[in-house]
PDB file of C-alpha atoms and ligand atoms in Angstrom:
ATOM      1  CA  UNK A   1     -18.104  -9.764 -18.364  1.00 52.00           C
ATOM      2  CA  UNK A   2     -15.088 -11.639 -16.919  1.00 62.00           C
ATOM      3  CA  UNK A   3     -14.420 -11.960 -13.198  1.00 61.00           C
ATOM      4  CA  UNK A   4     -11.666  -9.368 -13.420  1.00 59.00           C
ATOM      5  CA  UNK A   5     -13.814  -6.849 -15.289  1.00 64.00           C
ATOM      6  CA  UNK A   6     -16.375  -6.581 -12.476  1.00 71.00           C
ATOM      7  CA  UNK A   7     -14.900  -3.795 -10.358  1.00 79.00           C
ATOM      8  CA  UNK A   8     -16.220  -2.517  -7.018  1.00 84.00           C
ATOM      9  CA  UNK A   9     -17.953   0.879  -7.172  1.00 90.00           C
ATOM     10  CA  UNK A  10     -17.476   3.532  -4.467  1.00 94.00           C
ATOM     11  CA  UNK A  11     -18.128   7.254  -4.258  1.00 96.00           C
ATOM     12  CA  UNK A  12     -15.088   9.060  -2.864  1.00 98.00           C
ATOM     13  CA  UNK A  13     -15.814  12.468  -4.356  1.00 97.00           C
ATOM     14  CA  UNK A  14     -14.637  15.401  -2.196  1.00 95.00           C
ATOM     15  CA  UNK A  15     -12.063  13.104  -0.596  1.00 98.00           C
ATOM     16  CA  UNK A  16      -8.286  13.311  -0.854  1.00 99.00           C
ATOM     17  CA  UNK A  17      -6.097  10.207  -1.015  1.00 99.00           C
ATOM     18  CA  UNK A  18      -2.334   9.795  -0.697  1.00 99.00           C
ATOM     19  CA  UNK A  19      -0.875   6.607  -2.185  1.00 99.00           C
ATOM     20  CA  UNK A  20       2.784   5.644  -1.821  1.00 99.00           C
ATOM     21  CA  UNK A  21       4.421   3.458  -4.462  1.00 98.00           C
ATOM     22  CA  UNK A  22       1.971   4.796  -7.056  1.00 99.00           C
ATOM     23  CA  UNK A  23       4.467   4.634  -9.933  1.00 98.00           C
ATOM     24  CA  UNK A  24       3.716   0.990 -10.821  1.00 98.00           C
ATOM     25  CA  UNK A  25       2.178  -2.309  -9.763  1.00 98.00           C
ATOM     26  CA  UNK A  26      -0.337  -2.457  -6.926  1.00 98.00           C
ATOM     27  CA  UNK A  27       0.098   1.208  -5.942  1.00 98.00           C
ATOM     28  CA  UNK A  28      -0.659   2.368  -9.478  1.00 98.00           C
ATOM     29  CA  UNK A  29      -3.804   0.197  -9.632  1.00 98.00           C
ATOM     30  CA  UNK A  30      -4.862   1.599  -6.234  1.00 98.00           C
ATOM     31  CA  UNK A  31      -4.271   5.209  -7.339  1.00 98.00           C
ATOM     32  CA  UNK A  32      -6.306   4.625 -10.536  1.00 98.00           C
ATOM     33  CA  UNK A  33      -9.170   2.998  -8.622  1.00 98.00           C
ATOM     34  CA  UNK A  34      -9.316   5.802  -6.030  1.00 98.00           C
ATOM     35  CA  UNK A  35      -9.116   8.414  -8.798  1.00 98.00           C
ATOM     36  CA  UNK A  36     -11.936   6.768 -10.760  1.00 97.00           C
ATOM     37  CA  UNK A  37     -14.016   6.730  -7.554  1.00 98.00           C
ATOM     38  CA  UNK A  38     -13.708  10.524  -7.452  1.00 98.00           C
ATOM     39  CA  UNK A  39     -10.927  11.084  -4.912  1.00 98.00           C
ATOM     40  CA  UNK A  40      -8.169  13.590  -5.618  1.00 98.00           C
ATOM     41  CA  UNK A  41      -5.047  11.433  -5.575  1.00 99.00           C
ATOM     42  CA  UNK A  42      -1.548  12.404  -4.422  1.00 99.00           C
ATOM     43  CA  UNK A  43       0.672   9.862  -6.176  1.00 99.00           C
ATOM     44  CA  UNK A  44       3.977   9.316  -4.353  1.00 99.00           C
ATOM     45  CA  UNK A  45       7.140   7.464  -5.459  1.00 99.00           C
ATOM     46  CA  UNK A  46      10.705   8.219  -6.595  1.00 98.00           C
ATOM     47  CA  UNK A  47      10.383   7.734 -10.373  1.00 98.00           C
ATOM     48  CA  UNK A  48       8.960  11.025 -11.707  1.00 98.00           C
ATOM     49  CA  UNK A  49       8.343   9.741 -15.265  1.00 98.00           C
ATOM     50  CA  UNK A  50       6.387   6.703 -14.102  1.00 98.00           C
ATOM     51  CA  UNK A  51       4.423   8.806 -11.611  1.00 98.00           C
ATOM     52  CA  UNK A  52       3.465  11.145 -14.432  1.00 98.00           C
ATOM     53  CA  UNK A  53       2.043   8.144 -16.338  1.00 98.00           C
ATOM     54  CA  UNK A  54      -0.175   7.286 -13.343  1.00 98.00           C
ATOM     55  CA  UNK A  55      -1.347  10.896 -13.005  1.00 98.00           C
ATOM     56  CA  UNK A  56      -2.009  11.167 -16.759  1.00 98.00           C
ATOM     57  CA  UNK A  57      -4.125   7.991 -16.684  1.00 98.00           C
ATOM     58  CA  UNK A  58      -6.230   9.284 -13.785  1.00 98.00           C
ATOM     59  CA  UNK A  59      -6.742  12.636 -15.493  1.00 98.00           C
ATOM     60  CA  UNK A  60      -7.579  10.929 -18.825  1.00 98.00           C
ATOM     61  CA  UNK A  61     -10.274   8.968 -16.963  1.00 97.00           C
ATOM     62  CA  UNK A  62     -11.791  12.253 -15.752  1.00 98.00           C
ATOM     63  CA  UNK A  63     -10.174  12.304 -12.291  1.00 98.00           C
ATOM     64  CA  UNK A  64      -7.838  14.634 -10.396  1.00 98.00           C
ATOM     65  CA  UNK A  65      -4.288  13.694  -9.403  1.00 99.00           C
ATOM     66  CA  UNK A  66      -0.839  15.135  -8.818  1.00 98.00           C
ATOM     67  CA  UNK A  67       2.613  13.583  -8.622  1.00 98.00           C
ATOM     68  CA  UNK A  68       4.839  13.995  -5.567  1.00 98.00           C
ATOM     69  CA  UNK A  69       8.336  12.686  -6.132  1.00 98.00           C
ATOM     70  CA  UNK A  70       9.536  11.578  -2.720  1.00 98.00           C
ATOM     71  CA  UNK A  71      11.755   8.898  -1.182  1.00 98.00           C
ATOM     72  CA  UNK A  72       9.599   7.607   1.679  1.00 98.00           C
ATOM     73  CA  UNK A  73      12.747   6.775   3.659  1.00 98.00           C
ATOM     74  CA  UNK A  74      13.524  10.473   4.071  1.00 98.00           C
ATOM     75  CA  UNK A  75      11.613  11.808   7.092  1.00 98.00           C
ATOM     76  CA  UNK A  76      12.134  15.478   6.171  1.00 98.00           C
ATOM     77  CA  UNK A  77      10.890  14.964   2.593  1.00 98.00           C
ATOM     78  CA  UNK A  78       7.911  12.955   3.847  1.00 98.00           C
ATOM     79  CA  UNK A  79       6.710  15.629   6.262  1.00 98.00           C
ATOM     80  CA  UNK A  80       7.253  18.402   3.672  1.00 98.00           C
ATOM     81  CA  UNK A  81       5.326  16.389   1.067  1.00 98.00           C
ATOM     82  CA  UNK A  82       2.406  15.776   3.460  1.00 98.00           C
ATOM     83  CA  UNK A  83       2.305  19.530   4.223  1.00 98.00           C
ATOM     84  CA  UNK A  84       2.196  20.352   0.495  1.00 98.00           C
ATOM     85  CA  UNK A  85      -0.660  17.878  -0.152  1.00 98.00           C
ATOM     86  CA  UNK A  86      -2.631  19.318   2.792  1.00 98.00           C
ATOM     87  CA  UNK A  87      -2.016  22.867   1.558  1.00 98.00           C
ATOM     88  CA  UNK A  88      -3.055  21.968  -2.008  1.00 98.00           C
ATOM     89  CA  UNK A  89      -6.260  20.061  -1.261  1.00 98.00           C
ATOM     90  CA  UNK A  90      -6.967  21.123   2.371  1.00 98.00           C
ATOM     91  CA  UNK A  91      -7.438  17.610   3.768  1.00 98.00           C
ATOM     92  CA  UNK A  92      -6.196  14.012   3.532  1.00 98.00           C
ATOM     93  CA  UNK A  93      -8.919  11.379   3.982  1.00 98.00           C
ATOM     94  CA  UNK A  94      -7.218   8.229   2.767  1.00 99.00           C
ATOM     95  CA  UNK A  95      -3.611   7.104   3.265  1.00 99.00           C
ATOM     96  CA  UNK A  96      -2.434   3.989   1.453  1.00 99.00           C
ATOM     97  CA  UNK A  97       1.002   2.915   2.683  1.00 99.00           C
ATOM     98  CA  UNK A  98       1.949   0.709  -0.243  1.00 98.00           C
ATOM     99  CA  UNK A  99       5.592   1.451  -1.177  1.00 98.00           C
ATOM    100  CA  UNK A 100       7.739  -1.595  -0.570  1.00 98.00           C
ATOM    101  CA  UNK A 101      10.884  -3.421  -1.627  1.00 98.00           C
ATOM    102  CA  UNK A 102      12.401  -6.889  -1.379  1.00 98.00           C
ATOM    103  CA  UNK A 103      16.080  -7.778  -0.990  1.00 98.00           C
ATOM    104  CA  UNK A 104      15.843 -11.534  -0.694  1.00 97.00           C
ATOM    105  CA  UNK A 105      18.618 -13.797   0.510  1.00 98.00           C
ATOM    106  CA  UNK A 106      18.963 -16.532   3.122  1.00 98.00           C
ATOM    107  CA  UNK A 107      19.553 -15.335   6.669  1.00 98.00           C
ATOM    108  CA  UNK A 108      23.231 -16.353   7.060  1.00 98.00           C
ATOM    109  CA  UNK A 109      24.099 -14.292   3.971  1.00 98.00           C
ATOM    110  CA  UNK A 110      21.852 -11.303   4.713  1.00 98.00           C
ATOM    111  CA  UNK A 111      23.859  -8.082   5.038  1.00 98.00           C
ATOM    112  CA  UNK A 112      23.109  -5.226   7.430  1.00 98.00           C
ATOM    113  CA  UNK A 113      22.233  -3.105   4.396  1.00 98.00           C
ATOM    114  CA  UNK A 114      19.752  -5.671   3.073  1.00 98.00           C
ATOM    115  CA  UNK A 115      18.054  -5.768   6.479  1.00 99.00           C
ATOM    116  CA  UNK A 116      18.036  -1.982   6.995  1.00 98.00           C
ATOM    117  CA  UNK A 117      16.908  -1.117   3.459  1.00 98.00           C
ATOM    118  CA  UNK A 118      13.851  -3.373   3.637  1.00 99.00           C
ATOM    119  CA  UNK A 119      12.909  -2.470   7.217  1.00 99.00           C
ATOM    120  CA  UNK A 120      13.277   1.243   6.442  1.00 98.00           C
ATOM    121  CA  UNK A 121      11.230   1.245   3.243  1.00 98.00           C
ATOM    122  CA  UNK A 122       8.539  -1.211   4.326  1.00 99.00           C
ATOM    123  CA  UNK A 123       8.080  -0.330   8.003  1.00 99.00           C
ATOM    124  CA  UNK A 124       9.842   2.854   9.134  1.00 98.00           C
ATOM    125  CA  UNK A 125       8.383   4.816   6.203  1.00 98.00           C
ATOM    126  CA  UNK A 126       4.881   3.733   7.248  1.00 99.00           C
ATOM    127  CA  UNK A 127       5.536   5.151  10.703  1.00 99.00           C
ATOM    128  CA  UNK A 128       6.779   8.436   9.137  1.00 98.00           C
ATOM    129  CA  UNK A 129       3.816   8.754   6.749  1.00 99.00           C
ATOM    130  CA  UNK A 130       1.181   7.712   9.274  1.00 99.00           C
ATOM    131  CA  UNK A 131       2.525  10.022  11.985  1.00 98.00           C
ATOM    132  CA  UNK A 132       2.425  13.012   9.632  1.00 98.00           C
ATOM    133  CA  UNK A 133      -0.943  12.207   8.023  1.00 98.00           C
ATOM    134  CA  UNK A 134      -2.639  11.202  11.300  1.00 98.00           C
ATOM    135  CA  UNK A 135      -2.218  14.786  12.556  1.00 98.00           C
ATOM    136  CA  UNK A 136      -4.213  15.984   9.537  1.00 98.00           C
ATOM    137  CA  UNK A 137      -6.817  13.225  10.019  1.00 98.00           C
ATOM    138  CA  UNK A 138      -7.171  13.947  13.757  1.00 98.00           C
ATOM    139  CA  UNK A 139      -7.829  17.607  12.945  1.00 98.00           C
ATOM    140  CA  UNK A 140     -10.604  16.708  10.503  1.00 98.00           C
ATOM    141  CA  UNK A 141     -11.850  13.822  12.709  1.00 98.00           C
ATOM    142  CA  UNK A 142     -11.936  11.423   9.782  1.00 98.00           C
ATOM    143  CA  UNK A 143      -9.491   9.114   8.090  1.00 98.00           C
ATOM    144  CA  UNK A 144      -8.846   5.768   6.446  1.00 98.00           C
ATOM    145  CA  UNK A 145      -5.367   4.261   6.703  1.00 99.00           C
ATOM    146  CA  UNK A 146      -4.591   1.123   4.700  1.00 99.00           C
ATOM    147  CA  UNK A 147      -1.239  -0.606   5.049  1.00 99.00           C
ATOM    148  CA  UNK A 148       0.060  -3.046   2.434  1.00 99.00           C
ATOM    149  CA  UNK A 149       1.417  -6.004   4.357  1.00 99.00           C
ATOM    150  CA  UNK A 150       1.942  -9.486   2.839  1.00 98.00           C
ATOM    151  CA  UNK A 151       1.280 -13.172   3.391  1.00 98.00           C
ATOM    152  CA  UNK A 152       5.043 -13.322   4.079  1.00 98.00           C
ATOM    153  CA  UNK A 153       4.299 -11.380   7.264  1.00 98.00           C
ATOM    154  CA  UNK A 154       1.765 -14.025   8.284  1.00 98.00           C
ATOM    155  CA  UNK A 155       3.584 -17.232   7.320  1.00 98.00           C
ATOM    156  CA  UNK A 156       7.241 -16.294   6.904  1.00 98.00           C
ATOM    157  CA  UNK A 157       9.077 -17.166   3.688  1.00 96.00           C
ATOM    158  CA  UNK A 158      12.595 -18.570   3.224  1.00 97.00           C
ATOM    159  CA  UNK A 159      14.919 -15.862   1.914  1.00 97.00           C
ATOM    160  CA  UNK A 160      12.724 -13.083   3.262  1.00 98.00           C
ATOM    161  CA  UNK A 161      13.662 -12.669   6.948  1.00 98.00           C
ATOM    162  CA  UNK A 162      13.895  -8.900   6.400  1.00 98.00           C
ATOM    163  CA  UNK A 163      10.708  -8.633   4.305  1.00 98.00           C
ATOM    164  CA  UNK A 164       8.630 -10.956   6.537  1.00 98.00           C
ATOM    165  CA  UNK A 165       9.729  -9.068   9.655  1.00 99.00           C
ATOM    166  CA  UNK A 166       8.783  -5.731   8.068  1.00 99.00           C
ATOM    167  CA  UNK A 167       5.367  -7.011   6.947  1.00 99.00           C
ATOM    168  CA  UNK A 168       4.618  -8.681  10.306  1.00 99.00           C
ATOM    169  CA  UNK A 169       5.665  -5.423  11.992  1.00 99.00           C
ATOM    170  CA  UNK A 170       3.107  -3.589   9.872  1.00 98.00           C
ATOM    171  CA  UNK A 171       0.327  -5.741  11.332  1.00 99.00           C
ATOM    172  CA  UNK A 172       1.219  -4.820  14.926  1.00 99.00           C
ATOM    173  CA  UNK A 173       1.521  -1.189  13.853  1.00 99.00           C
ATOM    174  CA  UNK A 174      -1.903  -1.341  12.157  1.00 99.00           C
ATOM    175  CA  UNK A 175      -3.642  -2.717  15.240  1.00 99.00           C
ATOM    176  CA  UNK A 176      -2.031  -0.132  17.520  1.00 99.00           C
ATOM    177  CA  UNK A 177      -2.941   2.787  15.253  1.00 99.00           C
ATOM    178  CA  UNK A 178      -6.517   1.445  15.061  1.00 99.00           C
ATOM    179  CA  UNK A 179      -6.706   1.444  18.871  1.00 98.00           C
ATOM    180  CA  UNK A 180      -5.150   4.894  19.263  1.00 98.00           C
ATOM    181  CA  UNK A 181      -7.214   6.678  16.603  1.00 98.00           C
ATOM    182  CA  UNK A 182     -10.525   4.801  16.612  1.00 98.00           C
ATOM    183  CA  UNK A 183     -12.376   7.377  18.695  1.00 98.00           C
ATOM    184  CA  UNK A 184     -11.636  10.047  16.091  1.00 98.00           C
ATOM    185  CA  UNK A 185     -13.368   8.170  13.269  1.00 98.00           C
ATOM    186  CA  UNK A 186     -10.052   7.063  11.824  1.00 98.00           C
ATOM    187  CA  UNK A 187      -9.805   3.412  10.776  1.00 98.00           C
ATOM    188  CA  UNK A 188      -6.566   1.554  10.120  1.00 99.00           C
ATOM    189  CA  UNK A 189      -6.443  -1.822   8.395  1.00 99.00           C
ATOM    190  CA  UNK A 190      -3.856  -4.016   6.708  1.00 99.00           C
ATOM    191  CA  UNK A 191      -4.075  -5.987   3.484  1.00 99.00           C
ATOM    192  CA  UNK A 192      -2.014  -9.137   2.942  1.00 99.00           C
ATOM    193  CA  UNK A 193      -1.679  -9.946  -0.753  1.00 98.00           C
ATOM    194  CA  UNK A 194      -0.408 -13.341  -1.832  1.00 98.00           C
ATOM    195  CA  UNK A 195       1.334 -13.706  -5.223  1.00 97.00           C
ATOM    196  CA  UNK A 196       0.257 -10.725  -7.362  1.00 98.00           C
ATOM    197  CA  UNK A 197       1.432 -10.143 -10.945  1.00 96.00           C
ATOM    198  CA  UNK A 198       3.701  -7.068 -10.759  1.00 96.00           C
ATOM    199  CA  UNK A 199       7.366  -6.234 -11.416  1.00 95.00           C
ATOM    200  CA  UNK A 200       8.135  -7.408  -7.875  1.00 93.00           C
ATOM    201  CA  UNK A 201       6.988 -10.975  -8.624  1.00 93.00           C
ATOM    202  CA  UNK A 202       8.175 -10.901 -12.268  1.00 92.00           C
ATOM    203  CA  UNK A 203      11.686 -10.645 -10.805  1.00 88.00           C
ATOM    204  CA  UNK A 204      11.212 -14.191  -9.468  1.00 86.00           C
ATOM    205  CA  UNK A 205      11.101 -15.555 -13.041  1.00 88.00           C
ATOM    206  CA  UNK A 206       9.461 -18.790 -14.278  1.00 88.00           C
ATOM    207  CA  UNK A 207       9.951 -20.533 -10.903  1.00 89.00           C
ATOM    208  CA  UNK A 208       7.016 -18.463  -9.675  1.00 90.00           C
ATOM    209  CA  UNK A 209       4.559 -20.179 -12.039  1.00 86.00           C
ATOM    210  CA  UNK A 210       5.502 -23.587 -10.548  1.00 90.00           C
ATOM    211  CA  UNK A 211       5.182 -22.193  -7.037  1.00 90.00           C
ATOM    212  CA  UNK A 212       1.712 -20.816  -7.806  1.00 94.00           C
ATOM    213  CA  UNK A 213       0.535 -24.073  -9.413  1.00 90.00           C
ATOM    214  CA  UNK A 214       1.780 -26.070  -6.420  1.00 93.00           C
ATOM    215  CA  UNK A 215       0.643 -23.845  -3.577  1.00 95.00           C
ATOM    216  CA  UNK A 216      -2.241 -21.564  -4.594  1.00 98.00           C
ATOM    217  CA  UNK A 217      -5.730 -23.155  -4.638  1.00 98.00           C
ATOM    218  CA  UNK A 218      -6.891 -20.549  -7.218  1.00 98.00           C
ATOM    219  CA  UNK A 219      -4.040 -21.750  -9.532  1.00 97.00           C
ATOM    220  CA  UNK A 220      -3.260 -18.256 -10.745  1.00 97.00           C
ATOM    221  CA  UNK A 221      -1.504 -15.069  -9.687  1.00 97.00           C
ATOM    222  CA  UNK A 222      -3.695 -12.274  -8.359  1.00 97.00           C
ATOM    223  CA  UNK A 223      -4.066  -9.048 -10.322  1.00 97.00           C
ATOM    224  CA  UNK A 224      -3.179  -5.616  -8.925  1.00 98.00           C
ATOM    225  CA  UNK A 225      -6.777  -4.525  -9.629  1.00 97.00           C
ATOM    226  CA  UNK A 226      -8.070  -7.175  -7.227  1.00 98.00           C
ATOM    227  CA  UNK A 227      -5.984  -5.644  -4.434  1.00 98.00           C
ATOM    228  CA  UNK A 228      -7.156  -2.176  -5.483  1.00 98.00           C
ATOM    229  CA  UNK A 229     -10.765  -3.330  -5.041  1.00 98.00           C
ATOM    230  CA  UNK A 230     -10.031  -4.283  -1.423  1.00 98.00           C
ATOM    231  CA  UNK A 231      -8.442  -0.884  -0.810  1.00 98.00           C
ATOM    232  CA  UNK A 232     -11.453   0.831  -2.366  1.00 98.00           C
ATOM    233  CA  UNK A 233     -13.775  -1.124  -0.092  1.00 98.00           C
ATOM    234  CA  UNK A 234     -11.786  -0.310   3.070  1.00 98.00           C
ATOM    235  CA  UNK A 235     -11.667   3.358   2.026  1.00 98.00           C
ATOM    236  CA  UNK A 236     -15.409   3.487   1.307  1.00 97.00           C
ATOM    237  CA  UNK A 237     -18.358   4.334   3.543  1.00 95.00           C
ATOM    238  CA  UNK A 238     -19.268   0.634   3.585  1.00 96.00           C
ATOM    239  CA  UNK A 239     -16.247  -0.177   5.766  1.00 98.00           C
ATOM    240  CA  UNK A 240     -16.860   2.405   8.515  1.00 97.00           C
ATOM    241  CA  UNK A 241     -16.922  -0.199  11.350  1.00 98.00           C
ATOM    242  CA  UNK A 242     -13.900  -2.191  10.185  1.00 98.00           C
ATOM    243  CA  UNK A 243     -10.664  -1.299  11.939  1.00 99.00           C
ATOM    244  CA  UNK A 244      -7.542  -3.064  13.172  1.00 99.00           C
ATOM    245  CA  UNK A 245      -8.188  -5.930  10.753  1.00 99.00           C
ATOM    246  CA  UNK A 246      -6.009  -7.886   8.381  1.00 98.00           C
ATOM    247  CA  UNK A 247      -7.589  -8.747   5.034  1.00 98.00           C
ATOM    248  CA  UNK A 248      -5.810 -11.527   3.150  1.00 98.00           C
ATOM    249  CA  UNK A 249      -6.174 -11.730  -0.656  1.00 98.00           C
ATOM    250  CA  UNK A 250      -4.142 -14.731  -1.730  1.00 98.00           C
ATOM    251  CA  UNK A 251      -6.248 -17.121  -3.822  1.00 98.00           C
ATOM    252  CA  UNK A 252      -6.406 -19.420  -0.805  1.00 98.00           C
ATOM    253  CA  UNK A 253      -2.627 -19.702  -0.221  1.00 98.00           C
ATOM    254  CA  UNK A 254      -2.900 -19.353   3.562  1.00 97.00           C
ATOM    255  CA  UNK A 255      -6.154 -21.237   4.107  1.00 96.00           C
TER     256      UNK A 255
HETATM  257  P1  LIG B 301       6.560  -2.977  -7.235  1.00 79.74           P
HETATM  258  O1  LIG B 301       5.933  -3.226  -8.552  1.00 79.74           O
HETATM  259  O2  LIG B 301       7.995  -3.320  -7.057  1.00 79.74           O
HETATM  260  O3  LIG B 301       6.318  -1.446  -6.831  1.00 79.74           O
HETATM  261  C1  LIG B 301       6.856  -0.923  -5.642  1.00 79.74           C
HETATM  262  C2  LIG B 301       6.483   0.532  -5.528  1.00 79.74           C
HETATM  263  O4  LIG B 301       7.086   1.062  -4.334  1.00 79.74           O
HETATM  264  C3  LIG B 301       6.960   1.353  -6.692  1.00 79.74           C
HETATM  265  O5  LIG B 301       5.973   2.283  -7.053  1.00 79.74           O
HETATM  266  C4  LIG B 301       8.179   2.072  -6.137  1.00 79.74           C
HETATM  267  O6  LIG B 301       8.339   3.314  -6.784  1.00 79.74           O
HETATM  268  C5  LIG B 301       7.768   2.269  -4.675  1.00 79.74           C
HETATM  269  N1  LIG B 301       8.911   2.486  -3.794  1.00 79.74           N
HETATM  270  C6  LIG B 301       9.878   1.592  -3.470  1.00 79.74           C
HETATM  271  N2  LIG B 301      10.791   2.179  -2.673  1.00 79.74           N
HETATM  272  C7  LIG B 301      10.387   3.473  -2.494  1.00 79.74           C
HETATM  273  C8  LIG B 301      10.919   4.572  -1.784  1.00 79.74           C
HETATM  274  N3  LIG B 301      12.053   4.481  -1.078  1.00 79.74           N
HETATM  275  N4  LIG B 301      10.248   5.748  -1.814  1.00 79.74           N
HETATM  276  C9  LIG B 301       9.102   5.863  -2.529  1.00 79.74           C
HETATM  277  N5  LIG B 301       8.544   4.846  -3.216  1.00 79.74           N
HETATM  278  C10 LIG B 301       9.183   3.667  -3.199  1.00 79.74           C
HETATM  279  O7  LIG B 301       5.790  -3.760  -6.070  1.00 79.74           O
HETATM  280  P2  LIG B 301       4.261  -4.243  -5.963  1.00 79.74           P
HETATM  281  O8  LIG B 301       4.261  -5.677  -6.285  1.00 79.74           O
HETATM  282  O9  LIG B 301       3.365  -3.313  -6.648  1.00 79.74           O
HETATM  283  O10 LIG B 301       4.093  -4.139  -4.382  1.00 79.74           O
HETATM  284  C11 LIG B 301       3.414  -3.062  -3.751  1.00 79.74           C
HETATM  285  C12 LIG B 301       3.284  -3.389  -2.269  1.00 79.74           C
HETATM  286  O11 LIG B 301       2.573  -4.626  -2.122  1.00 79.74           O
HETATM  287  C13 LIG B 301       4.629  -3.588  -1.568  1.00 79.74           C
HETATM  288  O12 LIG B 301       4.563  -3.077  -0.262  1.00 79.74           O
HETATM  289  C14 LIG B 301       4.782  -5.091  -1.544  1.00 79.74           C
HETATM  290  O13 LIG B 301       5.606  -5.511  -0.479  1.00 79.74           O
HETATM  291  C15 LIG B 301       3.331  -5.516  -1.341  1.00 79.74           C
HETATM  292  N6  LIG B 301       3.093  -6.899  -1.762  1.00 79.74           N
HETATM  293  C16 LIG B 301       3.263  -7.275  -3.061  1.00 79.74           C
HETATM  294  C17 LIG B 301       3.010  -8.598  -3.412  1.00 79.74           C
HETATM  295  C18 LIG B 301       3.159  -9.104  -4.842  1.00 79.74           C
HETATM  296  O14 LIG B 301       3.015 -10.319  -5.044  1.00 79.74           O
HETATM  297  N7  LIG B 301       3.425  -8.262  -5.819  1.00 79.74           N
HETATM  298  C19 LIG B 301       2.611  -9.525  -2.448  1.00 79.74           C
HETATM  299  C20 LIG B 301       2.452  -9.104  -1.134  1.00 79.74           C
HETATM  300  C21 LIG B 301       2.684  -7.776  -0.807  1.00 79.74           C
HETATM  301  P3  LIG B 301       9.734   3.978  -7.241  1.00 79.74           P
HETATM  302  O15 LIG B 301      10.667   2.863  -7.603  1.00 79.74           O
HETATM  303  O16 LIG B 301       9.316   4.850  -8.380  1.00 79.74           O
HETATM  304  O17 LIG B 301      10.169   4.755  -6.056  1.00 79.74           O
END
């Protein structure tokens, strides 16, 4: 069995998970992993066709899932969607705030729109989702919140002033939510992936391979499934005393 075939095992049956950005990449891998672990999965993104593919794969693997087409920048849609998930499955145990975008350019050329778009999707949406879902979690006195940050939020990255600021903001948000909700058995942690093979990094083209060879001790891109394993662990019973933490999965990039 190869390194990547050995997946973490967790039992999340009777739990309900909501994953944003579940239409592709890391979010899709996370939704599949949670679904295979027995959770009912609310898959959230804008692309209905791609979301359906995620849901179909979970169902084909014997799990339960439903698609919720929603732009996470729209506060009204977000709170309506959270209400519908709660009504459908009666609880929400796991929230994975994964939806994210990049609009890279050097600071002097960065437009207001490029700043606002990235900050809204990557940070403001996490506030909207977490505020709505935390009310459900407080009522049931249980919850796991996992926010997808980035090594760019730890180190900064030229061309990503907007993205790095949003991902660093997520870390402060994570620690505050952990402190506010800890007494109600709700944990909140952040994950910082390094270079992971998805459409987001494919957009960087062949230059990425050189970057990885130069800078990453593991000498390869990470796989979305490796990030999904970390989410599964933080969502599982094994991680009940871990909160307010930042878990970096980057093949050694930041060490
Ligand atoms: P991706 O392949 O580009 O997928 C992004 C996901 O976010 C898609 O499912 C997209 O769905 C969703 N999304 C974007 N804007 C949205 C909106 N307004 N409303 C709802 N959904 C929205 O990216 P990825 O590589 O999987 O990245 C996932 C997360 O990991 C992001 O937060 C990213 O910043 C973070 N990350 C990635 C890497 C990496 O190397 N790939 C490294 C560090 C951190 P729709 O287009 O269907 O809406």
